[in-house]
Tab-separated table of C-alpha atoms and ligand atoms in Angstrom:
chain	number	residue	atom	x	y	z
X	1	UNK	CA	-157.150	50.688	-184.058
X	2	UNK	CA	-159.243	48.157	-186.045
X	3	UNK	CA	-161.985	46.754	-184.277
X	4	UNK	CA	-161.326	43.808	-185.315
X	5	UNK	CA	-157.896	43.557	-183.060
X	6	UNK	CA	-160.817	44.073	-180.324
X	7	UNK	CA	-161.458	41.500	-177.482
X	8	UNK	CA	-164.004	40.969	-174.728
X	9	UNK	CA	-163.449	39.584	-171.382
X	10	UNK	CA	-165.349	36.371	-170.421
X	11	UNK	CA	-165.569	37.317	-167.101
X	12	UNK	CA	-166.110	41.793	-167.143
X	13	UNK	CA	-167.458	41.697	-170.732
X	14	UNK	CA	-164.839	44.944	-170.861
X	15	UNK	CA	-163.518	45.027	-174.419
X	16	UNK	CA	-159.815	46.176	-175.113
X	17	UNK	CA	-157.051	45.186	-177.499
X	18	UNK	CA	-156.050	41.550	-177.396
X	19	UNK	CA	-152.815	42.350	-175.370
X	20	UNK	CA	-154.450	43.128	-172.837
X	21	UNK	CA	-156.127	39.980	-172.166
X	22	UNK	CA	-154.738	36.657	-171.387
X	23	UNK	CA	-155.566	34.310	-174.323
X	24	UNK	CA	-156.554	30.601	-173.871
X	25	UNK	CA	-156.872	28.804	-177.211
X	26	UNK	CA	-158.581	25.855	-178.127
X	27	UNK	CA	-156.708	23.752	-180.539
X	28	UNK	CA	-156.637	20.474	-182.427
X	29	UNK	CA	-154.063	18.013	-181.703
X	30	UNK	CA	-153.025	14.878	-183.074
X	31	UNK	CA	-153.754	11.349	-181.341
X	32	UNK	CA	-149.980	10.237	-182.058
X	33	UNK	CA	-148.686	14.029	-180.361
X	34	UNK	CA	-146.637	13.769	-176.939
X	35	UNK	CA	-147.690	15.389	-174.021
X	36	UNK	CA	-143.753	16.854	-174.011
X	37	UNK	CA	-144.315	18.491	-177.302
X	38	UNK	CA	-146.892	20.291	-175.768
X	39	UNK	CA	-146.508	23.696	-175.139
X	40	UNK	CA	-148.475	24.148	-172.760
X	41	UNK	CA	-150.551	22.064	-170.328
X	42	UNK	CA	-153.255	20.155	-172.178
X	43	UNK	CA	-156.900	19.007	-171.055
X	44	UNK	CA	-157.958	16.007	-171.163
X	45	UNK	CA	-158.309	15.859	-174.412
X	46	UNK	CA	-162.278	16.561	-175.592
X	47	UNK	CA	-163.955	14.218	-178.096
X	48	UNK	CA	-165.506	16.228	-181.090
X	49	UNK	CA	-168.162	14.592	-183.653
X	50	UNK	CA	-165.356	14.252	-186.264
X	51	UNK	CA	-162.950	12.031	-183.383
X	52	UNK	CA	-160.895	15.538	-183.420
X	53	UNK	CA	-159.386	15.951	-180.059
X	54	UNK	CA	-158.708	19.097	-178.621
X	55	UNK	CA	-156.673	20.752	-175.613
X	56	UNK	CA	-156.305	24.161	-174.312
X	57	UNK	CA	-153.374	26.446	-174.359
X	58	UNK	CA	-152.278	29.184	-173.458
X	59	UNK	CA	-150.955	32.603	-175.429
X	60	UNK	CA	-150.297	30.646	-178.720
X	61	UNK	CA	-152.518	28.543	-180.937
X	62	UNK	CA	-154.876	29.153	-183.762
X	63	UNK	CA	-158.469	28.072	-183.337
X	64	UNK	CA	-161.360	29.042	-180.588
X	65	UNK	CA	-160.134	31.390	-178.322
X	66	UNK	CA	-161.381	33.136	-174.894
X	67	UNK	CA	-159.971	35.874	-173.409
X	68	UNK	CA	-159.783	36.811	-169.767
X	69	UNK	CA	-158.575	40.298	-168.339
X	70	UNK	CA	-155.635	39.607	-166.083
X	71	UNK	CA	-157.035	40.421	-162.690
X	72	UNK	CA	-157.642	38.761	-160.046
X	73	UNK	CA	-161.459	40.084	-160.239
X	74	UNK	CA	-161.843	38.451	-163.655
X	75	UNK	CA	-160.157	35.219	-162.914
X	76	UNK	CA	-162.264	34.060	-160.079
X	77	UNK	CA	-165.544	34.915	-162.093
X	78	UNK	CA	-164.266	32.913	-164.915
X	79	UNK	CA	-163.403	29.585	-162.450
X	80	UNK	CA	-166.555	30.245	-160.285
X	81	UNK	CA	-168.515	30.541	-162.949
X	82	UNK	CA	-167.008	28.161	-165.649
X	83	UNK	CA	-166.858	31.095	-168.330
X	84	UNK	CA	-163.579	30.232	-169.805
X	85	UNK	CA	-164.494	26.307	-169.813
X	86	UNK	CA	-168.226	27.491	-171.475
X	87	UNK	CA	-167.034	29.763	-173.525
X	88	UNK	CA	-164.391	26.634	-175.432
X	89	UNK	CA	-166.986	24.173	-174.591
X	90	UNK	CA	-163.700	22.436	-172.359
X	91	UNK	CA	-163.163	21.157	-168.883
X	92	UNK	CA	-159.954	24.153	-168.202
X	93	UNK	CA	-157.307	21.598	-166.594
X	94	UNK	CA	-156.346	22.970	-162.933
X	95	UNK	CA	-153.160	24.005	-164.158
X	96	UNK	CA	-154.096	26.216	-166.341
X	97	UNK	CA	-155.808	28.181	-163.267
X	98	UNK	CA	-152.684	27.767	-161.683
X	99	UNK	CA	-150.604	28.905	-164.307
X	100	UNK	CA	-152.928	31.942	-164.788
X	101	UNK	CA	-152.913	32.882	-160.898
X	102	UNK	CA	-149.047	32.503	-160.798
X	103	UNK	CA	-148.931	34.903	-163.535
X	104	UNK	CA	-151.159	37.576	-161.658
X	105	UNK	CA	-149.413	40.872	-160.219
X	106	UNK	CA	-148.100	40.509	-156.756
D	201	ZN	ZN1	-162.501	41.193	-167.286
């Protein structure tokens, strides 16, 4: 496997193929855009230099991305200690936790 199709964890710094990991994207959007277009729940949206505004998503999206091993272990270090929100220099919206948490084996 390329090593380029490599990913590290925020939280474990464990590195492993990209399916692994849970992806959270940081991507552009456009003023004018609806929140029900979105595919996934959005930020509030963050104010770049060049008045580009930006939410996070989850799984899809090309831009800045994080990724997060999906464990429970990993999760909590990344909310505790902010790595997902450092690492896309974002606020992560509380539903994306929740969405992530809800998505964790039972
Ligand atoms: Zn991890």
């Amino acid at each position: 496997m390329a090593l380029k199709l490599h990913r590290r964890c925020v939280s474990c710094q464990r590195i492993a193929q990209r399916d692994e990991f849970w992806r959270l994207v940081l991507v552009p959007i456009a003023k004018d855009i609806s929140e029900n277009e979105l595919i996934a729940p959005i930020s509030k949206p963050r104010r770049e230099k060049s008045n580009q505004h930006f939410q996070v998503q989850l799984d899809r999206g090309m831009g800045r991305s994080a990724y997060l091993c999906k464990s429970w272990e990993c999760l909590q270090i990344a909310q505790k200690k902010n790595r997902l929100g450092r690492s896309l220099r974002i606020q992560i919206p509380a539903e994306i936790w929740e969405i992530l948490k809800s998505r964790l084996p039972t």
